Short mmCIF file of C-alpha atoms in Angstrom, two decimals:
data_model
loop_
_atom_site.label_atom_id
_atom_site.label_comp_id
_atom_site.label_asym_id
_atom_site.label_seq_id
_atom_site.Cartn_x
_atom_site.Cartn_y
_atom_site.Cartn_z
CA UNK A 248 -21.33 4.37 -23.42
CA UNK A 249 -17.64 4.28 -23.62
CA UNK A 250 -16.63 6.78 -26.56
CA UNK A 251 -13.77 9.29 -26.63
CA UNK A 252 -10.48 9.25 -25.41
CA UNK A 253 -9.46 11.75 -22.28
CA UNK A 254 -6.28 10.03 -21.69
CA UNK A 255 -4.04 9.39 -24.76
CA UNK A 256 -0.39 8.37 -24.89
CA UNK A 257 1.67 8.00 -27.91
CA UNK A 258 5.10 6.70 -27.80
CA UNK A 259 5.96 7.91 -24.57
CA UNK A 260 9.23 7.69 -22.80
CA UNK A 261 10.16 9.32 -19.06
CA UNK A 262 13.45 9.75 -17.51
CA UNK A 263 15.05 11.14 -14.31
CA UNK A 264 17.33 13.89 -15.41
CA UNK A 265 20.42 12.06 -13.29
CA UNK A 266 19.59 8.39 -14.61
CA UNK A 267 20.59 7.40 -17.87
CA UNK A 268 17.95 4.89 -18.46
CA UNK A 269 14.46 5.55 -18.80
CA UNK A 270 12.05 4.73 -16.45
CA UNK A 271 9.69 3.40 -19.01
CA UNK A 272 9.80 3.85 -22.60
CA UNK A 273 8.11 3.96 -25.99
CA UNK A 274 4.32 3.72 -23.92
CA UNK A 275 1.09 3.91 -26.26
CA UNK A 276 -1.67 3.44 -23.34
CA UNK A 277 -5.48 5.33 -24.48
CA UNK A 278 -8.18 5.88 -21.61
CA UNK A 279 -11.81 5.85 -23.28
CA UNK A 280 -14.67 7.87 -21.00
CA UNK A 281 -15.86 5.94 -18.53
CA UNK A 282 -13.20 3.28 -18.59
CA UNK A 283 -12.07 1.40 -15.26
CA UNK A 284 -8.34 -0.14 -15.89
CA UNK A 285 -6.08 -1.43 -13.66
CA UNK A 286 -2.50 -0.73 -14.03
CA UNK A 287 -0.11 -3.88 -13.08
CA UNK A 288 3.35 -4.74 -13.10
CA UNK A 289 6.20 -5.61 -11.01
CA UNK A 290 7.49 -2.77 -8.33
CA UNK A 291 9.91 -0.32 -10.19
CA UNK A 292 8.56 -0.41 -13.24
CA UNK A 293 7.54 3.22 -13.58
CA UNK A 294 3.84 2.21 -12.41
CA UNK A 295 3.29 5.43 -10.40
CA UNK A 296 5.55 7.75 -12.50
CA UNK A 297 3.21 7.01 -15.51
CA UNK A 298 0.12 8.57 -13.20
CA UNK A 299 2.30 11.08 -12.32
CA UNK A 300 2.04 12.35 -15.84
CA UNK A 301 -1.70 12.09 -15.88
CA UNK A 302 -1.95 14.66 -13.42
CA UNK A 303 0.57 16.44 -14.15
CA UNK A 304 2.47 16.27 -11.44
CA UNK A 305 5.26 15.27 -13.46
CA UNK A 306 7.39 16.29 -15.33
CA UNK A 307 7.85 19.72 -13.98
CA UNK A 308 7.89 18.40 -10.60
CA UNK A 309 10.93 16.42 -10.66
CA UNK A 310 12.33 18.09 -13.44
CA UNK A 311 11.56 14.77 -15.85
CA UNK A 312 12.44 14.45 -19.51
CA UNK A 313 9.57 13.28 -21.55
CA UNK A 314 9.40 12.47 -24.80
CA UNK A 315 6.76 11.02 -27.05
CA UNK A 316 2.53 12.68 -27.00
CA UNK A 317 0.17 13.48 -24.16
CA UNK A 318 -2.96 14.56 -24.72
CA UNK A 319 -5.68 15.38 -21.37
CA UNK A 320 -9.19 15.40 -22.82
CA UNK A 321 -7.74 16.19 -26.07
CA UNK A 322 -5.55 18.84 -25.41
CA UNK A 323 -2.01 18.65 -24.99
CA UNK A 324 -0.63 17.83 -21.12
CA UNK A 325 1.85 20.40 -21.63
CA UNK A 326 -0.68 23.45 -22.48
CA UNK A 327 -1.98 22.95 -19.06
CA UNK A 328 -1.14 25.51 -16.76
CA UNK A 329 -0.13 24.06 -13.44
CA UNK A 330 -2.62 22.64 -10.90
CA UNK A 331 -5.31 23.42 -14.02
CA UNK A 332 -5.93 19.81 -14.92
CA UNK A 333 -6.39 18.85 -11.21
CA UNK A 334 -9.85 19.38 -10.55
CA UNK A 335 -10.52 17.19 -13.45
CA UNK A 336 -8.06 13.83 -13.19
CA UNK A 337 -7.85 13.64 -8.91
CA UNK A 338 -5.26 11.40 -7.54
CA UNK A 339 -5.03 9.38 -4.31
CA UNK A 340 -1.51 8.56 -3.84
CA UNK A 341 0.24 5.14 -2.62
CA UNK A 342 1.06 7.15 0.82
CA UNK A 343 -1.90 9.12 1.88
CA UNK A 344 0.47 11.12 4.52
CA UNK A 345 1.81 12.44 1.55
CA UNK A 346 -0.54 14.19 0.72
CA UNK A 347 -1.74 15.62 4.14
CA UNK A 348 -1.67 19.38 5.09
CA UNK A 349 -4.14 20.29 7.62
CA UNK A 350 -5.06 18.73 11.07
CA UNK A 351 -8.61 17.25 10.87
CA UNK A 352 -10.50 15.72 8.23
CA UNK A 353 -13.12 18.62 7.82
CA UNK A 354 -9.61 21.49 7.36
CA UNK A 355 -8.50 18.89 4.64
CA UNK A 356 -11.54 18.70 2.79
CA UNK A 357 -12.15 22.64 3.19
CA UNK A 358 -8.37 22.54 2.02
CA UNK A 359 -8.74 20.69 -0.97
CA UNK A 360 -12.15 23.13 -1.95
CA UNK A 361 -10.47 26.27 -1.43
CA UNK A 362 -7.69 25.41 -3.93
CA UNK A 363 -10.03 25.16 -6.45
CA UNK A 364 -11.97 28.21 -5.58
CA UNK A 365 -14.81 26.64 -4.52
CA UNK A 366 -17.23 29.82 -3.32
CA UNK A 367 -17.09 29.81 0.76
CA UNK A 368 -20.94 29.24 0.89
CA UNK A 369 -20.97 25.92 -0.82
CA UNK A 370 -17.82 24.75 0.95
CA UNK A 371 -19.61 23.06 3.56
CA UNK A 372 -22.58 21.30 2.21
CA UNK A 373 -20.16 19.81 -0.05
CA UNK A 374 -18.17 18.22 3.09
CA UNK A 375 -21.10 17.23 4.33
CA UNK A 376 -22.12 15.06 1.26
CA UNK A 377 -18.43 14.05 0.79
CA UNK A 378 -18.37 12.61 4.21
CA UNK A 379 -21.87 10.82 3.59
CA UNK A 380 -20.79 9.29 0.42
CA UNK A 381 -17.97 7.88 1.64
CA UNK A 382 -19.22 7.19 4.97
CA UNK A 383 -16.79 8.93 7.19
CA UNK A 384 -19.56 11.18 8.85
CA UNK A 385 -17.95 10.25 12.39
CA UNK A 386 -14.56 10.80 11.22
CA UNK A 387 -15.38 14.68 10.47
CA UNK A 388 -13.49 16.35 13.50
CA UNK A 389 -10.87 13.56 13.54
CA UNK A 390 -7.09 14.45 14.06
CA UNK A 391 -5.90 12.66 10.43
CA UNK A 392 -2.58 11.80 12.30
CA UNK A 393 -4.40 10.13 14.76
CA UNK A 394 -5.90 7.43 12.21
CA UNK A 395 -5.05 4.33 10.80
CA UNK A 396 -3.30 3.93 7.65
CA UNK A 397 -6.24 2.30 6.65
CA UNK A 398 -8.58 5.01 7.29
CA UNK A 399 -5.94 7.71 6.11
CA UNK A 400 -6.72 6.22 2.99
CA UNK A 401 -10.45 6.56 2.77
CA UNK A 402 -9.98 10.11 3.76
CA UNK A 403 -7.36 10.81 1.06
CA UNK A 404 -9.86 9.61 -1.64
CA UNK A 405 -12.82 11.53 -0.08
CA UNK A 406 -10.36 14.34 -0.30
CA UNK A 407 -10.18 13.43 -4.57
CA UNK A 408 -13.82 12.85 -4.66
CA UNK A 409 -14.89 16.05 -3.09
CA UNK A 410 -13.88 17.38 -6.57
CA UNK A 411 -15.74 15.87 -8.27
CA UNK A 412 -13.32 14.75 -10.83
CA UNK A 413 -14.08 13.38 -14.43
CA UNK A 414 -10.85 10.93 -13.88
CA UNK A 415 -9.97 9.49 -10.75
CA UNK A 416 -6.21 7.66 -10.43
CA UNK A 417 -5.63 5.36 -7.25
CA UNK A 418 -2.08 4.14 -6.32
CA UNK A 419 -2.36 1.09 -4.71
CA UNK A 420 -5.46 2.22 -2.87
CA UNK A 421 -6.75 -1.19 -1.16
CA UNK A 422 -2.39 -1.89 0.44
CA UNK A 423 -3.62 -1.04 4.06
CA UNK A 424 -7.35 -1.89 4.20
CA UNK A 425 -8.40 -4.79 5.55
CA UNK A 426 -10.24 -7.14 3.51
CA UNK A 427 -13.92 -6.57 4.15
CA UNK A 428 -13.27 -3.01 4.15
CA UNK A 429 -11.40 -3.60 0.98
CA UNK A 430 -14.57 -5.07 -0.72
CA UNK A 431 -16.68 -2.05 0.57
CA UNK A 432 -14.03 0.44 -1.26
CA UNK A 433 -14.62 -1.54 -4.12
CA UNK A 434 -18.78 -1.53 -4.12
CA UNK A 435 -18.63 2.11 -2.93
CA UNK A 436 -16.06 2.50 -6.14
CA UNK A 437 -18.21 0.74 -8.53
CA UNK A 438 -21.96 2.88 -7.22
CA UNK A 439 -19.73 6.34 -8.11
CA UNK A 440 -19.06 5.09 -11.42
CA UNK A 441 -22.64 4.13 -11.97
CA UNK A 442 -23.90 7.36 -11.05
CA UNK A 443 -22.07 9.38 -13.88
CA UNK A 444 -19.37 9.13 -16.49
CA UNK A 445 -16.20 8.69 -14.46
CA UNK A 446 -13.39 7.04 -15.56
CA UNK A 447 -10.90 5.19 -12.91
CA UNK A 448 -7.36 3.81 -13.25
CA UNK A 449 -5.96 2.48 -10.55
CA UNK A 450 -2.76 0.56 -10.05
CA UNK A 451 -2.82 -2.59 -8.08
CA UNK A 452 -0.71 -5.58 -7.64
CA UNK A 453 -3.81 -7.46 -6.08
CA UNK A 454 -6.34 -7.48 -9.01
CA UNK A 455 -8.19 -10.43 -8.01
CA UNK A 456 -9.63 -8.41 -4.81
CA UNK A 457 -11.57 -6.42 -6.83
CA UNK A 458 -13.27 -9.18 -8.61
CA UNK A 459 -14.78 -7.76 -12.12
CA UNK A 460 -14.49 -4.39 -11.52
CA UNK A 461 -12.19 -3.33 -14.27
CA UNK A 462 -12.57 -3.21 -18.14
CA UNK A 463 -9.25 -4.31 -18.50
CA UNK A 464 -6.06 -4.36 -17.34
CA UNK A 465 -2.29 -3.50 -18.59
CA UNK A 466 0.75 -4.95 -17.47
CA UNK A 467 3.57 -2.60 -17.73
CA UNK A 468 6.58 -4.99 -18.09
CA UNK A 469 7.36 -8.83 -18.13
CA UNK A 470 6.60 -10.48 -14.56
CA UNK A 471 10.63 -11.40 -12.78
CA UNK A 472 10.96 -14.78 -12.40
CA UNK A 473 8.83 -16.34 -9.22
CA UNK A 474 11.29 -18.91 -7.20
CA UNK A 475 10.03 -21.98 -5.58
CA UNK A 476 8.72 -21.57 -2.49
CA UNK A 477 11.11 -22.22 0.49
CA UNK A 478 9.83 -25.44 3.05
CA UNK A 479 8.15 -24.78 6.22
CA UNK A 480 9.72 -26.82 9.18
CA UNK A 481 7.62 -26.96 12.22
CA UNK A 482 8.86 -24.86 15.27
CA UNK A 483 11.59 -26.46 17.05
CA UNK A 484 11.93 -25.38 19.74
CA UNK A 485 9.94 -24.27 23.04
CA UNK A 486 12.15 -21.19 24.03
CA UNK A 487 9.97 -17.90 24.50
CA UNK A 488 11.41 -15.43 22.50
CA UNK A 489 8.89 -12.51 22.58
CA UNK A 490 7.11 -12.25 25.37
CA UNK A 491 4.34 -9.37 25.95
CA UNK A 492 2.91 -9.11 29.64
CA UNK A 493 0.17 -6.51 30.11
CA UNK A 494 1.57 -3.80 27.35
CA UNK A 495 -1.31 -1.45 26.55
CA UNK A 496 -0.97 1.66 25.17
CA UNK A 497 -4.12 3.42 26.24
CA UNK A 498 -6.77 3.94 25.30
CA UNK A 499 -5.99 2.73 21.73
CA UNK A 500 -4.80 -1.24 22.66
CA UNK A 501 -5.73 -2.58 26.19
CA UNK A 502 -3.77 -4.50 28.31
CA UNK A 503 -2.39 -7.33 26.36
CA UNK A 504 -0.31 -10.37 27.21
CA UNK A 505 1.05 -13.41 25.17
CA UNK A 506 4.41 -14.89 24.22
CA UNK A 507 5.73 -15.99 20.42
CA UNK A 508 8.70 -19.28 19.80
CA UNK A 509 11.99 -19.18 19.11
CA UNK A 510 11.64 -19.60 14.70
CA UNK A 511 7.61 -18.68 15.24
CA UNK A 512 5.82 -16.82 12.45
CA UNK A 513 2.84 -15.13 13.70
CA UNK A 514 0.29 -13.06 12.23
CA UNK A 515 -1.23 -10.04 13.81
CA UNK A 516 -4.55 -9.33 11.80
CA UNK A 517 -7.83 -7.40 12.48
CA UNK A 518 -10.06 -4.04 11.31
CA UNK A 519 -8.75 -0.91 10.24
CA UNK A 520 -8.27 0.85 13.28
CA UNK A 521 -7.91 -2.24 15.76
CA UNK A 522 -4.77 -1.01 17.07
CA UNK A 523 -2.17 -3.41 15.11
CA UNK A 524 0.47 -0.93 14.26
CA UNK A 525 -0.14 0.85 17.64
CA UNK A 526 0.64 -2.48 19.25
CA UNK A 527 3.99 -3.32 17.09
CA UNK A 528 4.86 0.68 18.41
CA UNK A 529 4.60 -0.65 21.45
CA UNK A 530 6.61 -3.85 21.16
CA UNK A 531 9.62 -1.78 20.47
CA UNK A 532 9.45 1.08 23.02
CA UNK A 533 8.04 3.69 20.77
CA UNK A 534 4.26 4.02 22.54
CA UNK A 535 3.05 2.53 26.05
CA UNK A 536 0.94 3.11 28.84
CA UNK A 537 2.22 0.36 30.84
CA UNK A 538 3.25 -3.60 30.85
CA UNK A 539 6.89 -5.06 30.01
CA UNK A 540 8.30 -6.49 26.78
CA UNK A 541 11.36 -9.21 25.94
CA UNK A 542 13.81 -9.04 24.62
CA UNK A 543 14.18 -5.12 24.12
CA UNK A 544 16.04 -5.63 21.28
CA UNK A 545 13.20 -6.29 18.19
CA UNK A 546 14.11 -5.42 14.44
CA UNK A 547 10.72 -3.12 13.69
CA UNK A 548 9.86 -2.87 9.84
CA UNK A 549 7.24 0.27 9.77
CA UNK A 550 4.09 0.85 7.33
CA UNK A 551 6.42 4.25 6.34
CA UNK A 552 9.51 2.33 5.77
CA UNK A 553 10.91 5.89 4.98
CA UNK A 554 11.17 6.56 9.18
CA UNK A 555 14.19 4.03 9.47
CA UNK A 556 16.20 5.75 6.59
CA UNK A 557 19.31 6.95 7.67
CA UNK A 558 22.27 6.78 4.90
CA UNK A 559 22.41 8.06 1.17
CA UNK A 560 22.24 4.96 -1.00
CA UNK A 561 20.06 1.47 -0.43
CA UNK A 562 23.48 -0.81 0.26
CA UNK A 563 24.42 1.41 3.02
CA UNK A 564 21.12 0.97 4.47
CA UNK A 565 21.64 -2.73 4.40
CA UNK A 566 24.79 -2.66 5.96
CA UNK A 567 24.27 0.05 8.40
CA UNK A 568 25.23 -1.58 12.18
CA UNK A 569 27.07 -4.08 10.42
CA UNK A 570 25.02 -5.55 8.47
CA UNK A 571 25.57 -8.77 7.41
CA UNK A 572 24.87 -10.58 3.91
CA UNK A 573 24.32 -7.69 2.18
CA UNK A 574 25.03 -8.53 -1.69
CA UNK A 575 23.19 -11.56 -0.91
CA UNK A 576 20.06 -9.63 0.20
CA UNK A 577 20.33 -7.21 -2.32
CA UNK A 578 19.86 -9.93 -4.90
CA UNK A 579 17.24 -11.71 -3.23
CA UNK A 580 14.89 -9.09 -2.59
CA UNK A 581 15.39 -7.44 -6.04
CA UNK A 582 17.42 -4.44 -4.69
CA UNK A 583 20.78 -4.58 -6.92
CA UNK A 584 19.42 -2.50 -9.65
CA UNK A 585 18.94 0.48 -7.28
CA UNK A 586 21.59 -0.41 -4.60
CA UNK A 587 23.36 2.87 -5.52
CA UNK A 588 19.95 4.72 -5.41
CA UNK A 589 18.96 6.90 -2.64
CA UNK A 590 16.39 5.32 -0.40
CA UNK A 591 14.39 8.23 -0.57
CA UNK A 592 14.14 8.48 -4.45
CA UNK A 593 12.73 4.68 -5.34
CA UNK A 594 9.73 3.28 -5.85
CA UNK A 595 7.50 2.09 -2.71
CA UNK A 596 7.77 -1.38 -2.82
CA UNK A 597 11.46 -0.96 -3.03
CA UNK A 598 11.57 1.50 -0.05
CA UNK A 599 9.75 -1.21 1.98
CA UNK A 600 12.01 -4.33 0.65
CA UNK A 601 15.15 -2.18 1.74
CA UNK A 602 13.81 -1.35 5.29
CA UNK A 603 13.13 -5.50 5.25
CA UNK A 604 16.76 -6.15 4.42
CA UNK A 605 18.44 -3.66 6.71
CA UNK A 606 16.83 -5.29 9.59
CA UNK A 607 16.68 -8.73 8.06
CA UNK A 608 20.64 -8.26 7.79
CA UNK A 609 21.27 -6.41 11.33
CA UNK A 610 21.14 -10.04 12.82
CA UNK A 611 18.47 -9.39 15.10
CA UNK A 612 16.45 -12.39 17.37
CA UNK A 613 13.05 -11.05 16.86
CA UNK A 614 11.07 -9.23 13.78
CA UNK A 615 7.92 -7.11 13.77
CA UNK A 616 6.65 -6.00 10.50
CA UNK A 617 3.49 -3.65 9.71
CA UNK A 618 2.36 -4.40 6.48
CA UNK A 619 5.42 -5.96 4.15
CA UNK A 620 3.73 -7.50 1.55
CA UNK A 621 2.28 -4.12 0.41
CA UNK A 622 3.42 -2.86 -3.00
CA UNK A 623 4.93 -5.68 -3.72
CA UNK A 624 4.75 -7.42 -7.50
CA UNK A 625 4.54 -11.57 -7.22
CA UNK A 626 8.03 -12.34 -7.37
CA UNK A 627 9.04 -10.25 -4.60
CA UNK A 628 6.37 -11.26 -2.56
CA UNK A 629 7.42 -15.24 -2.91
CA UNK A 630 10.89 -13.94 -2.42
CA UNK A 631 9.75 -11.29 0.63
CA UNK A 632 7.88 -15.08 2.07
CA UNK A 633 10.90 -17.53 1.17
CA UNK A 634 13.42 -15.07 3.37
CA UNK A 635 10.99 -14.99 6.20
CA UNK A 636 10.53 -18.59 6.12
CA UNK A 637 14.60 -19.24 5.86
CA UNK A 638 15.05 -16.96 8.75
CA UNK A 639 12.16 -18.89 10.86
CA UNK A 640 13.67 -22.15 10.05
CA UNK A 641 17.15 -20.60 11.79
CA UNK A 642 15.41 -19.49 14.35
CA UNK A 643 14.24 -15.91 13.96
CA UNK A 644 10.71 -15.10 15.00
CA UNK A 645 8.70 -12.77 13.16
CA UNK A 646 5.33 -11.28 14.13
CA UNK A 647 3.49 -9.37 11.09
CA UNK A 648 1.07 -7.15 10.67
CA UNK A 649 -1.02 -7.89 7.26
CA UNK A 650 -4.88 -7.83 5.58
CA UNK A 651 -3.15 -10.45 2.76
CA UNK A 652 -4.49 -13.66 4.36
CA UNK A 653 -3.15 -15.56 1.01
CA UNK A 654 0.32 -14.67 2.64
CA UNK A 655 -1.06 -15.40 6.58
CA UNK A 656 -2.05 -19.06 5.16
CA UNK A 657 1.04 -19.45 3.30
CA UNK A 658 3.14 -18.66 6.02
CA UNK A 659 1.46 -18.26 9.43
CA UNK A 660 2.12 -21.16 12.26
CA UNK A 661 -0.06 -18.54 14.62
CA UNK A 662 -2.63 -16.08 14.27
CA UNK A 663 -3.58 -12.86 17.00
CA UNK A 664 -6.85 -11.30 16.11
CA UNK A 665 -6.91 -7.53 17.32
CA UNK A 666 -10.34 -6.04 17.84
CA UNK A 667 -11.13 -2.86 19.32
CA UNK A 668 -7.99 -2.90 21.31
CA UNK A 669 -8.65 -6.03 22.79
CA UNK A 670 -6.23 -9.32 21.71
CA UNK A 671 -6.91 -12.65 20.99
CA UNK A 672 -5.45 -15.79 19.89
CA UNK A 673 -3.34 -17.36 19.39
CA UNK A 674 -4.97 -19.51 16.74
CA UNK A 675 -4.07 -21.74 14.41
CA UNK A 676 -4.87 -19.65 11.28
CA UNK A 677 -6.38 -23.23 9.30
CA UNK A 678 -9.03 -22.70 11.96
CA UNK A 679 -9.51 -19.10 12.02
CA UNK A 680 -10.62 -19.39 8.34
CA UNK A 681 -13.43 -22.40 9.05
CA UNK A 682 -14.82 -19.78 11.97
CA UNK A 683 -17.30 -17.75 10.48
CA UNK A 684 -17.94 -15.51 13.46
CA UNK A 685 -14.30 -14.64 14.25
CA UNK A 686 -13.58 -13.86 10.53
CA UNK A 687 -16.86 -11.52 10.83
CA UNK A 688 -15.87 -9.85 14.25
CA UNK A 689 -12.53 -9.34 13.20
CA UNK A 690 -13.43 -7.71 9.36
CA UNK A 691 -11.71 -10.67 8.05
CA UNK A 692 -12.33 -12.91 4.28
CA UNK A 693 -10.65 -16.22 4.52
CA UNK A 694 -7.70 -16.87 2.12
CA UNK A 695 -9.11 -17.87 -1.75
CA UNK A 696 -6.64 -19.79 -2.68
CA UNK A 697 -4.07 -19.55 -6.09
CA UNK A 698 -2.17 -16.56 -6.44
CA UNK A 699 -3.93 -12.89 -6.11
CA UNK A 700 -1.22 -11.75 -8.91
CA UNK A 701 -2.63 -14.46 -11.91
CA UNK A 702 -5.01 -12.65 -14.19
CA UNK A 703 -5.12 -12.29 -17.68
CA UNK A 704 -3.37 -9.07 -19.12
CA UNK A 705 -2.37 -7.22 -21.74
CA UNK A 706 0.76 -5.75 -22.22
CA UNK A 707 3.12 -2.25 -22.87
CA UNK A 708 6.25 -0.52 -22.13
#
């Protein structure tokens, strides 16, 4: 039964110390024991800096200026000593790498134990029972680095769960899982809340994957505008312009061959773990074991969009190698507000629409992207999908790895299914959604139609 508060804000405002507008202000947001609420809004907004105060991890931690009352299980945040309130409100964060420090799965666990002075004779039954729960028992002696993003993630919330926290907060957790696997998150979720008190906020741009699983849900600020979406011409033309012939990258993706259109937007789906990103490394020189790729010269969009940062402020990264367009970009993909910003010091989403536009504006023939749509609020998205499209219908071609098969349908003319290493396809994606067994083999939920970003919501900030 859902009775006190733990969580309590009252007229809240945060701020960076060098910006002179808040990143959210005047927030009155209570948690009741118990609870499960899903935190929405569009990227920017302050979403993750808000449960960055939960755990504390901010202010002190970037030096933040709050103002307004906290109050953690009824005491005030800042009477907390530091790292005190973490065994209590866990956190799995948008990135799992960043929050990483050992080598294998079982060191991270032990890791995560020993900072809370677990006794050394428990230490290991409790890995054991983490690694059951979550069902990463074959995982134990894994490399972490060695993983998919995908799985990164589970293991970054077995690493909060092994705590057995009262609160748990999740930052986009379901962004690189792929949709069955998704669902299973979500039913595993939903039996660790049955089995005690705890309370969960996540945030999450996609509520409508995890079906009624939260209470309720807030909205942090008013939606942006969504624009029409662009038109879809058909592929012109029969020019090859990306053309794989037995690249493998052993023994991760096997030999793999097949050949994309000039202005062809493909979609490179499959399992956690399949291989996908390994593949796109591939594509553009950075991993291979054999096989030859054209043209060499492929604009690559990675899941860490932070890897391609080179300058101090998001403009220059557009127009580094002469990139062209770049106000025009900026405004499109919702950049202008933080153009001046360091790349390095804004919000996810926002990190992964300025890697798009750097490489969307260095004039390059072919695009790979792992994972684009993630962290993204609905009206970037349908802008993120109306620049792809544009770009296709000059003549760009575009091969991208996603688990949002909402966007594959909206956009796709092919689909390559990625299973165990081994490729097939391509498909036309219209069919790949009427074939039961390939959607099953490949981990895969056909698209459900409307928008994954329309639910009803309440409203702060």
């Amino acid at each position: 039964m859902h009775m006190h508060n733990v969580i309590s804000l009252q007229d809240v405002s945060f701020r960076f110390p060098d910006d002179e507008l808040p990143v959210f202000k005047n927030v009155d947001f209570n948690i009741r024991a118990g609870e499960r609420v899903v935190i929405t809004g569009p990227s920017g907004c302050g979403k993750s800096s808000l449960l960055y105060l939960l755990n504390r991890l901010y202010p002190e931690n970037c030096d933040g200026i709050v103002t307004g009352q906290i109050e953690l299980f009824g005491k005030a945040a800042a009477d907390y000593e530091p790292g005190e309130i973490n065994h209590r409100i866990a956190t799995v964060f948008q990135d799992p790498d960043s929050q990483f420090c050992m080598q294998t799965v079982e060191e991270e666990l032990a890791f995560t134990l020993e900072n809370v002075k677990v006794p050394a004779s428990e230490i290991s039954g409790r890995i054991q029972e983490v690694l059951r729960e979550t069902g990463l028992e074959d995982f134990r002696d894994s490399v972490i680095q060695t993983l998919s993003g995908g799985q990164k993630q589970r293991v970054a919330t077995a690493c909060a769960w092994v705590l057995e926290p009262e609160v748990l907060l999740l930052d986009e957790p379901l962004t690189h899982l792929d949709p069955v696997t998704a669902r299973e998150f979500v039913k595993w979720l939903r039996d660790l809340h049955d089995t005690g008190n705890l309370t969960v906020i996540a945030i999450d741009h996609q509520v409508a994957l995890w079906g009624d699983f939260f209470d309720r849900e807030w909205q942090m600020t008013a939606s942006k505008q969504v624009e029409a979406s662009v038109a879809r011409k058909p592929v012109q033309s029969d020019q090859i312009l990306l053309s794989a012939e037995k690249l493998a990258v052993e023994p991760i993706v096997s030999p793999v061959t097949f050949s994309l259109k000039k202005g062809e937007i493909a979609v490179l789906a499959g399992p956690n773990g399949s291989g996908k990103s390994t593949l796109l490394k591939a594509l553009c020189g950075l991993k291979s074991t054999g096989g030859t790729v054209q043209p060499k010269r492929i604009g690559y969009v990675p899941q860490s969009p932070e890897f391609l940062f080179l300058t101090k402020s998001v403009r220059e990264e557009l127009s580094f190698g002469g990139g062209q367009s770049v106000e025009d970009m900026l405004e499109r993909l919702y950049l202008t507000v933080v153009s001046e910003s360091n790349p390095f010091a804004i919000s996810h989403g926002q990190k992964r629409r300025t890697a798009i536009g750097a490489m969307l504006c260095d004039g390059r023939p072919v695009i790979v992207m792992d994972e684009p749509t993630a962290g993204q609020d609905k009206a970037a998205l349908r802008e993120l999908e109306n620049l792809i499209v544009s770009r296709a219908n000059e003549g760009i071609t575009f091969l991208i790895v996603t688990h949002d098969m909402n966007f594959a349908d909206r956009v796709a003319d092919s689909l390559l299914l990625l299973h165990e290493g081994s490729l097939s396809g391509p498909f036309n994606p219209r069919a790949v959604w009427q074939d039961q067994q390939l959607l099953e083999q490949h981990r895969l939920c056909p698209p459900y139609g409307g928008d994954v970003h329309d639910q009803p919501h309440e409203s702060f900030g």
